[in-house]
Amino acid sequence: MKIDPKSKADLSAQIAKAIRDSIISGDMDVDERLPSESELSEQFDVSRPTVREALKRLAAQNLIRTQRGATGGAFVRRLSYEEAYANHITTSTLLLSMNAVDFETACEARFALERACAPLSAQRRTPDQLATMRAEIHRQTQPGLSDESFCDSDVAFHRALVDGADNPVLSYQLAGAVEAMQPLMNMITFTQRNRDMIVGLHTRIADAIETHTAELADTALAELTSYTLELGQQAMAARAAKAPD
Amino acid sequence: MKIDPKSKADLSAQIAKAIRDSIISGDMDVDERLPSESELSEQFDVSRPTVREALKRLAAQNLIRTQRGATGGAFVRRLSYEEAYANHITTSTLLLSMNAVDFETACEARFALERACAPLSAQRRTPDQLATMRAEIHRQTQPGLSDESFCDSDVAFHRALVDGADNPVLSYQLAGAVEAMQPLMNMITFTQRNRDMIVGLHTRIADAIETHTAELADTALAELTSYTLELGQQAMAARAAKAPD
DNA sequence: CAATTTTCATTTGTCTGACATTTATTGTTT
DNA sequence: AAACAATAAATGTCAGACAAATGAAAATTG
């Protein structure tokens, strides 16, 4: 592990990269202990604060954890599914908002991916997941439900659908598309008629998932896609009319 | 922006969280300048090294960039698609390898998602993307190609397919599944017969994409799914026989 | 001898203060 | 007016210190 003195990057960034590479390459095993901060500062020939900055960078990426005390130190961390999942959603959301992805694009991606899950979900869904879907549908019919809560419930419904596929890789990738769309969905105002329509489609999806008929789920999802797209375009149009740039 | 003195977490972690929240919430705009390190250390009532550790955490997450000099400082950074994309792949790969996702699960997810893209790609692919697919197919027929290069080309082919859908959100989410599978694919030894079979299926996919016939692309992808699964299971079996645990 | 307590060494967490480096601005000189 | 030099502000780096946590070894005690 050596660093390039010619590089103009920060020392802490270079050191972080060197250590990161040796973790990612599999050179270091999970729970293996890194040299202590003092040892690292000797090895890289920098001061301890610089080493610490490098380690904090790695900690921010969940690549290491640190522990105080005699047998403490920095340890290679097993990347937990839950953390990666949460991070993925944050990043996806940021990416959508900062780069101004339009509603159509996000919506299209979301439903395309969900339709990929539906057949698997129809095969494998547990009674539990089905019950969750039913419960969320019921929640969506509650009078006086705010638009935001309606959206929350919508996401919960679709997450149950996706999780029904019983494939963590799918759930992970889908989460980025489904959850990241929530801010965009929140710009829609749902009338009672809109909600009835959506609840109807959700019910058809749940029915199809219950009876293991992938085709019905797919057609209902297709209809939901175009309906959501429609609602989104209306919302965008209303927004544009109100605040023209 | 205040921090909780009761929390037992590191100060730098708390401070990073506080700043991160105000960036993610949209409280701060892109390219807006954060207070200087000295100002932050006063605001949070900690020392400058502690503030710096917090800032390095944020820098590691690509949330800020720093600039030296008189008008320098830390600025909120626009999360670039390319960076997020690269990070997403790294994380997905790590997640797969560290959490030992089995070949079947990863493979199923990958092809389910690709099949979701195929109809869109059949509609929208550019001549360029089609040419890329053809070129990669040609590369896959080259004699003497290493297994690793074959896998590389395979990924490039499928990336072109996915990009053909012309939906960055899809491309982003797909990348996590397609590229992260490469280490698993690399464990397969491809015989000439295997390669012929795969090239044949790739050709059928490219033909379908060229003639805008989504159905044919779907059936070819379905066949490729089961064939890949088969190859994977063989490879895993061979591996298990050689090095029994 | 066994169990408990104390001491101790190690390691991360934090602070203070300093100097180096970069860079836009301001002032000076030609 | 243009070129150059001084200045100030900000990040980058360093050195050294102390605090706090923590496991292990040593000492004490029943």
XYZ file of C-alpha atoms (C1' of nucleotides) in Angstrom:
550
model
C 0.000 0.000 0.000
C 1.749 3.093 -1.276
C 0.492 6.433 -2.442
C 1.514 8.591 -5.345
C 3.275 11.787 -4.236
C 2.813 13.275 -7.695
C -0.957 13.170 -7.530
C -2.566 16.466 -6.737
C -5.466 14.878 -4.872
C -5.773 15.220 -1.137
C -3.651 12.820 0.821
C -6.655 11.597 2.756
C -8.440 10.840 -0.505
C -5.465 8.913 -1.845
C -5.115 6.922 1.333
C -8.823 6.198 1.442
C -8.624 4.969 -2.128
C -5.671 2.715 -1.378
C -7.431 1.102 1.547
C -10.762 0.954 -0.256
C -9.173 -0.863 -3.162
C -7.683 -3.480 -0.913
C -11.055 -4.030 0.724
C -13.081 -4.184 -2.464
C -10.596 -6.428 -4.213
C -11.230 -8.959 -1.508
C -7.694 -8.551 -0.283
C -9.066 -8.048 3.175
C -11.729 -10.221 4.743
C -14.805 -9.135 6.605
C -14.052 -8.305 10.242
C -10.336 -8.174 9.555
C -8.638 -5.429 11.504
C -6.826 -2.606 9.786
C -3.546 -1.369 11.229
C -4.018 1.217 13.965
C -4.142 4.887 13.055
C -0.586 5.405 14.251
C 0.660 2.473 12.232
C -1.149 3.689 9.136
C 0.285 7.166 9.568
C 3.747 5.616 9.637
C 3.075 3.365 6.674
C 1.745 6.175 4.515
C 4.093 8.716 6.023
C 1.393 11.205 6.942
C 0.018 12.538 10.187
C -2.675 10.869 12.202
C -5.368 13.476 11.453
C -4.858 12.796 7.770
C -5.224 9.077 8.322
C -8.343 9.735 10.354
C -9.881 11.772 7.564
C -9.238 8.873 5.235
C -10.835 6.421 7.654
C -13.881 8.639 8.068
C -14.314 8.603 4.326
C -14.370 4.826 4.395
C -16.718 4.814 7.365
C -19.092 7.073 5.431
C -19.206 4.414 2.755
C -19.920 1.733 5.322
C -16.732 -0.062 4.388
C -15.303 -0.064 7.894
C -16.463 0.247 11.469
C -14.331 1.498 14.319
C -14.145 0.435 17.899
C -12.386 2.088 20.768
C -10.298 0.464 23.406
C -7.390 -1.905 23.727
C -8.512 -4.426 21.136
C -10.260 -1.764 19.115
C -9.426 -0.341 15.758
C -10.948 -0.180 12.309
C -12.498 -3.353 10.978
C -13.670 -4.286 7.524
C -17.387 -4.248 7.673
C -19.852 -6.590 6.098
C -22.032 -4.368 3.988
C -25.487 -4.962 5.374
C -28.386 -5.299 3.012
C -30.519 -2.896 5.021
C -27.939 -0.129 4.982
C -27.185 -0.514 1.320
C -30.914 -0.496 0.670
C -31.422 2.735 2.590
C -28.456 4.340 0.877
C -29.648 3.251 -2.498
C -32.996 4.928 -1.946
C -31.408 8.150 -0.750
C -29.100 8.295 -3.733
C -31.808 7.441 -6.217
C -34.070 10.111 -4.776
C -31.306 12.697 -4.903
C -30.451 11.693 -8.427
C -34.028 12.151 -9.550
C -34.502 15.505 -7.867
C -31.115 17.004 -8.627
C -31.052 15.969 -12.236
C -34.666 16.782 -12.844
C -35.772 13.489 -14.302
C -39.225 13.985 -15.741
C -42.243 12.231 -14.407
C -42.761 10.111 -17.516
C -39.271 8.662 -17.406
C -39.417 7.800 -13.727
C -42.925 6.424 -14.032
C -42.097 4.304 -17.039
C -39.049 2.836 -15.316
C -40.916 2.114 -12.146
C -43.749 0.217 -13.748
C -41.584 -1.576 -16.253
C -39.604 -2.976 -13.367
C -42.662 -3.799 -11.331
C -44.135 -5.712 -14.215
C -40.928 -7.716 -14.279
C -41.561 -8.689 -10.663
C -45.237 -9.432 -10.926
C -44.999 -12.926 -12.454
C -42.559 -14.037 -9.781
C -44.685 -12.464 -7.106
C -47.751 -14.241 -8.386
C -45.882 -17.508 -7.995
C -44.289 -16.994 -4.637
C -46.019 -14.345 -2.548
C -46.530 -15.375 1.061
C -49.934 -14.997 2.747
C -48.292 -12.289 4.803
C -47.342 -10.216 1.808
C -50.800 -10.631 0.347
C -52.302 -9.493 3.639
C -50.093 -6.421 3.567
C -51.328 -5.571 0.106
C -54.940 -5.961 1.205
C -54.354 -3.874 4.296
C -52.822 -1.060 2.279
C -55.707 -1.150 -0.163
C -58.065 -0.825 2.762
C -56.075 2.090 4.099
C -56.304 3.767 0.717
C -60.096 3.788 0.935
C -60.133 5.589 4.266
C -61.935 8.925 3.964
C -59.982 11.994 4.938
C -56.663 10.403 4.046
C -54.127 13.030 3.029
C -52.507 12.853 -0.388
C -49.181 12.196 1.247
C -50.498 9.298 3.310
C -52.145 7.925 0.206
C -48.767 7.977 -1.524
C -47.109 6.327 1.461
C -49.650 3.564 1.352
C -49.204 3.260 -2.392
C -45.465 2.740 -1.935
C -46.103 0.191 0.822
C -48.485 -1.697 -1.447
C -46.004 -1.839 -4.260
C -43.178 -2.780 -1.971
C -45.187 -5.747 -0.768
C -45.794 -6.676 -4.396
C -42.096 -6.497 -5.169
C -41.049 -8.338 -2.027
C -43.461 -11.064 -3.024
C -41.020 -12.038 -5.759
C -38.790 -13.238 -2.923
C -35.660 -12.037 -4.645
C -33.562 -9.600 -2.613
C -31.678 -8.435 -5.688
C -34.929 -7.482 -7.355
C -36.241 -5.807 -4.219
C -33.049 -3.820 -3.926
C -33.018 -2.532 -7.476
C -36.750 -1.888 -7.484
C -36.624 0.138 -4.308
C -34.503 2.698 -6.070
C -37.157 3.230 -8.693
C -40.266 2.903 -6.556
C -39.304 4.880 -3.495
C -37.389 7.528 -5.359
C -40.539 8.375 -7.265
C -42.413 9.315 -4.135
C -41.480 13.022 -4.216
C -42.791 13.174 -7.771
C -45.959 11.321 -6.825
C -46.474 13.721 -3.966
C -46.978 16.539 -6.429
C -50.191 14.902 -7.584
C -53.508 15.837 -6.027
C -55.706 12.746 -5.859
C -59.417 13.310 -6.262
C -61.868 10.780 -4.905
C -62.437 9.487 -8.431
C -58.647 9.069 -8.926
C -58.380 7.129 -5.704
C -61.296 4.861 -6.539
C -59.703 4.086 -9.864
C -56.331 3.305 -8.295
C -57.842 1.238 -5.515
C -59.742 -0.696 -8.154
C -56.560 -1.480 -10.020
C -54.743 -2.350 -6.814
C -57.545 -4.754 -5.966
C -57.272 -6.396 -9.370
C -53.526 -6.763 -8.838
C -53.991 -8.249 -5.387
C -56.640 -10.634 -6.716
C -54.331 -11.760 -9.479
C -51.459 -12.248 -7.041
C -53.752 -14.187 -4.740
C -54.889 -16.555 -7.484
C -51.399 -16.860 -8.944
C -52.452 -15.531 -12.343
C -49.546 -13.528 -13.654
C -51.347 -12.366 -16.796
C -54.091 -10.547 -14.927
C -51.550 -8.864 -12.705
C -49.667 -7.726 -15.770
C -52.663 -6.193 -17.507
C -53.766 -4.427 -14.324
C -50.252 -3.085 -13.889
C -50.224 -1.922 -17.488
C -53.438 -0.032 -16.928
C -52.108 1.420 -13.712
C -49.047 2.572 -15.617
C -50.969 4.570 -18.165
C -53.368 5.903 -15.572
C -50.545 7.109 -13.338
C -48.854 8.641 -16.343
C -52.077 10.475 -17.138
C -52.420 11.795 -13.596
C -48.812 12.870 -13.623
C -49.153 14.769 -16.857
C -52.231 16.542 -15.536
C -50.375 17.506 -12.373
C -47.376 18.757 -14.346
C -49.635 20.757 -16.639
C -51.463 22.339 -13.703
C -48.163 23.142 -12.107
C -46.827 24.718 -15.271
C -49.983 26.835 -15.680
C -49.754 28.145 -12.130
C -46.070 29.009 -12.076
C -44.823 29.623 -15.601
C -41.086 29.971 -15.809
C -28.329 23.066 12.879
C -27.682 21.653 16.343
C -26.329 18.385 17.536
C -27.432 16.179 20.370
C -24.909 16.051 23.220
C -26.653 12.999 24.676
C -26.004 10.880 21.616
C -23.130 8.511 21.988
C -22.219 8.655 18.320
C -19.067 10.357 17.159
C -19.316 14.102 16.925
C -18.107 14.044 13.361
C -20.846 11.567 12.472
C -23.507 13.712 14.095
C -22.297 16.832 12.355
C -22.112 15.052 9.030
C -25.665 13.874 9.532
C -26.892 17.366 10.352
C -25.343 18.842 7.250
C -26.355 15.895 5.107
C -29.956 16.271 6.187
C -30.018 19.908 5.235
C -28.600 19.085 1.825
C -30.897 16.165 1.121
C -33.974 17.999 2.316
C -33.314 20.551 -0.365
C -32.613 23.145 2.283
C -29.411 23.936 0.455
C -29.134 24.405 -3.265
C -26.580 22.962 -5.618
C -23.339 24.944 -5.623
C -24.315 26.750 -2.454
C -21.351 27.313 -0.178
C -21.258 25.859 3.303
C -19.857 27.969 6.138
C -16.076 27.732 6.424
C -14.534 25.077 8.630
C -13.811 27.629 11.350
C -17.373 28.929 11.247
C -18.765 25.408 11.414
C -16.524 24.566 14.333
C -17.954 27.575 16.156
C -21.543 26.769 15.225
C -21.303 23.179 16.376
C -18.917 24.009 19.182
C -16.290 21.478 18.194
C -12.743 21.717 16.939
C -11.779 22.135 13.323
C -10.388 18.598 12.900
C -13.751 17.240 13.997
C -15.525 19.438 11.464
C -13.080 18.304 8.827
C -13.786 14.657 9.557
C -17.467 15.394 9.103
C -16.828 17.163 5.804
C -14.705 14.269 4.550
C -17.601 11.952 5.276
C -19.826 14.090 3.096
C -17.180 14.303 0.407
C -16.976 10.511 0.386
C -20.684 10.447 -0.401
C -20.209 12.949 -3.195
C -22.485 15.404 -1.439
C -19.946 18.224 -1.344
C -16.808 19.298 -3.130
C -14.120 21.470 -1.613
C -12.017 24.171 -3.129
C -8.991 25.878 -1.702
C -8.146 29.521 -1.779
C -9.732 32.831 -0.891
C -13.166 32.167 -2.353
C -12.891 28.460 -1.619
C -14.811 26.321 0.782
C -17.192 23.389 0.694
C -19.960 23.517 -1.879
C -23.049 21.422 -2.306
C -22.394 19.199 -5.219
C -24.742 18.149 -7.947
C -24.768 14.383 -7.807
C -23.651 13.377 -11.261
C -25.315 10.482 -12.972
C -21.985 8.924 -13.926
C -20.648 8.947 -10.385
C -23.832 7.616 -8.903
C -23.852 4.944 -11.579
C -20.297 3.875 -10.799
C -21.005 3.830 -7.089
C -24.146 1.870 -7.566
C -22.266 -0.836 -9.415
C -19.539 -1.033 -6.797
C -22.064 -1.327 -3.999
C -24.180 -3.888 -5.802
C -21.124 -5.981 -6.543
C -19.974 -5.832 -2.946
C -23.445 -6.675 -1.738
C -23.591 -9.740 -3.921
C -20.159 -11.002 -2.998
C -20.233 -10.182 0.706
C -23.691 -11.497 1.338
C -23.204 -14.505 -0.855
C -26.265 -14.154 -3.031
C -26.621 -17.368 -4.974
C -26.289 -17.512 -8.694
C -29.946 -18.355 -9.271
C -31.199 -15.307 -7.416
C -28.870 -12.881 -9.152
C -29.510 -14.435 -12.523
C -33.265 -14.397 -12.105
C -33.219 -10.743 -11.092
C -30.973 -9.756 -13.911
C -33.022 -11.324 -16.658
C -36.355 -10.352 -15.184
C -35.229 -6.742 -15.304
C -33.774 -7.054 -18.769
C -36.998 -8.483 -20.055
C -38.702 -5.418 -18.657
C -36.420 -3.266 -20.789
C -36.617 -5.257 -23.976
C -39.991 -3.988 -25.243
C -38.915 -0.378 -24.787
C -35.583 -1.117 -26.411
C -37.317 -2.711 -29.369
C -39.254 0.501 -29.827
C -36.531 3.035 -29.344
C -33.053 1.615 -29.882
C -30.838 3.863 -31.986
C -28.859 2.499 -34.940
C -25.807 3.112 -32.801
C -26.963 0.886 -29.989
C -27.909 -1.820 -32.455
C -24.472 -1.566 -34.028
C -22.904 -1.966 -30.586
C -24.889 -5.111 -30.017
C -23.842 -6.526 -33.380
C -20.218 -5.618 -32.741
C -20.225 -7.371 -29.380
C -21.814 -10.448 -30.910
C -19.035 -10.475 -33.466
C -16.463 -10.148 -30.722
C -18.015 -13.105 -28.946
C -17.344 -15.310 -31.960
C -13.643 -14.524 -32.033
C -11.577 -17.657 -31.504
C -9.181 -17.640 -28.601
C -11.265 -15.208 -26.619
C -10.752 -15.683 -22.884
C -13.723 -16.458 -20.704
C -13.281 -13.146 -18.980
C -13.316 -11.192 -22.223
C -16.354 -13.152 -23.290
C -18.110 -12.044 -20.097
C -17.020 -8.454 -20.659
C -18.494 -8.538 -24.095
C -21.640 -10.139 -22.750
C -22.084 -7.295 -20.281
C -21.450 -4.730 -23.022
C -24.059 -6.391 -25.205
C -26.657 -6.329 -22.485
C -25.802 -2.791 -21.516
C -26.466 -1.702 -25.080
C -29.770 -3.546 -24.932
C -30.732 -1.788 -21.722
C -29.562 1.617 -22.893
C -31.722 1.124 -25.957
C -34.742 1.688 -23.764
C -33.570 5.280 -23.570
C -34.535 5.607 -19.944
C -31.714 6.623 -17.604
C -33.621 5.462 -14.545
C -33.916 2.000 -16.025
C -30.279 1.976 -17.099
C -29.234 2.977 -13.631
C -31.203 0.335 -11.790
C -30.344 -2.321 -14.318
C -26.643 -1.668 -14.094
C -26.711 -2.779 -10.489
C -28.072 -6.157 -11.467
C -26.232 -6.715 -14.738
C -22.745 -5.543 -13.868
C -22.787 -6.869 -10.341
C -23.338 -10.346 -11.721
C -20.086 -10.318 -13.627
C -17.972 -11.870 -10.863
C -20.479 -14.710 -10.689
C -20.492 -15.115 -14.458
C -16.724 -15.187 -14.432
C -16.812 -18.436 -12.498
C -18.316 -20.140 -15.523
C -16.105 -21.862 -18.068
C -17.625 -21.378 -21.504
C -17.107 -24.218 -23.948
C -17.313 -23.562 -27.666
C -20.777 -25.116 -27.688
C -21.885 -22.832 -24.862
C -20.633 -19.809 -26.721
C -22.317 -20.817 -29.949
C -25.573 -21.210 -28.116
C -25.278 -17.819 -26.422
C -24.215 -16.081 -29.593
C -27.212 -17.599 -31.321
C -29.546 -16.231 -28.680
C -27.830 -12.849 -28.764
C -28.312 -12.766 -32.507
C -31.992 -13.549 -32.131
C -32.294 -10.731 -29.608
C -30.482 -8.288 -31.853
C -32.655 -9.322 -34.799
C -35.784 -8.757 -32.766
C -34.561 -5.382 -31.566
C -33.691 -4.438 -35.105
C -37.143 -5.312 -36.440
C -38.904 -3.791 -33.425
C -40.556 -7.063 -32.470
C -40.710 -7.135 -28.714
C -42.206 -10.614 -28.485
C -39.286 -12.309 -30.214
C -36.844 -10.461 -27.995
C -38.758 -11.642 -24.971
C -38.770 -15.298 -25.933
C -35.069 -15.218 -26.789
C -34.345 -13.564 -23.448
C -36.425 -16.181 -21.684
C -34.387 -18.917 -23.324
C -31.174 -17.144 -22.484
C -32.339 -16.957 -18.889
C -32.826 -20.672 -18.494
C -29.671 -21.460 -20.422
C -27.571 -19.160 -18.266
C -29.155 -20.652 -15.177
C -28.214 -24.085 -16.417
C -24.613 -23.085 -17.076
C -24.428 -21.467 -13.660
C -25.710 -24.537 -11.895
C -23.182 -26.697 -13.725
C -20.387 -24.348 -12.745
C -21.507 -24.280 -9.115
C -21.754 -28.061 -9.077
C -18.266 -28.444 -10.551
C -16.955 -25.969 -8.025
C -18.591 -27.790 -5.151
C -17.209 -31.145 -6.329
C -13.664 -29.819 -6.562
C -13.533 -27.990 -3.226
C -16.038 -29.549 -0.848
C -16.479 -27.552 2.326
C -6.841 -22.204 44.416
C -10.606 -19.513 42.444
C -12.972 -15.365 42.045
C -12.922 -10.640 42.140
C -10.935 -6.264 41.789
C -7.414 -3.147 40.271
C -4.094 -1.591 37.244
C -2.400 -0.907 32.831
C -1.520 -0.601 27.977
C -3.629 0.214 23.666
C -6.615 2.477 20.600
C -9.930 5.726 19.021
C -12.021 10.456 19.887
C -11.149 15.276 20.475
C -8.675 19.606 21.131
C -5.144 23.359 20.469
C -2.129 25.708 17.761
C 0.707 26.107 14.083
C 2.388 26.288 9.278
C 1.842 25.277 4.124
C -0.645 25.962 -0.045
C -3.948 27.801 -3.056
C -6.407 31.585 -4.983
C -9.164 35.818 -5.617
C -8.734 40.480 -4.435
C -6.453 44.651 -3.571
C -2.820 47.805 -3.940
C 1.405 49.377 -6.120
C 4.493 50.324 -9.615
C 5.870 51.087 -14.196
C -3.809 51.068 -18.238
C -1.308 46.994 -17.605
C 1.699 44.182 -15.130
C 3.209 42.812 -10.901
C 3.364 42.227 -5.911
C 1.283 42.069 -1.399
C -2.671 40.479 1.218
C -6.268 37.914 3.157
C -9.083 33.928 3.426
C -9.787 29.373 2.955
C -8.490 24.452 2.847
C -4.632 20.948 3.575
C -1.299 19.115 6.712
C 1.331 18.471 10.814
C 2.770 17.846 15.822
C 1.633 16.922 20.287
C -1.436 16.435 23.889
C -5.294 14.641 26.740
C -9.851 12.117 27.326
C -12.444 7.984 27.139
C -13.221 3.300 26.285
C -11.950 -1.410 26.704
C -9.824 -5.776 27.025
C -6.039 -8.154 29.271
C -2.876 -8.848 32.747
C -1.704 -8.388 37.539
C -2.836 -8.038 42.227
C -5.828 -8.918 45.905
C -8.991 -11.413 48.651
C -12.043 -15.128 50.300
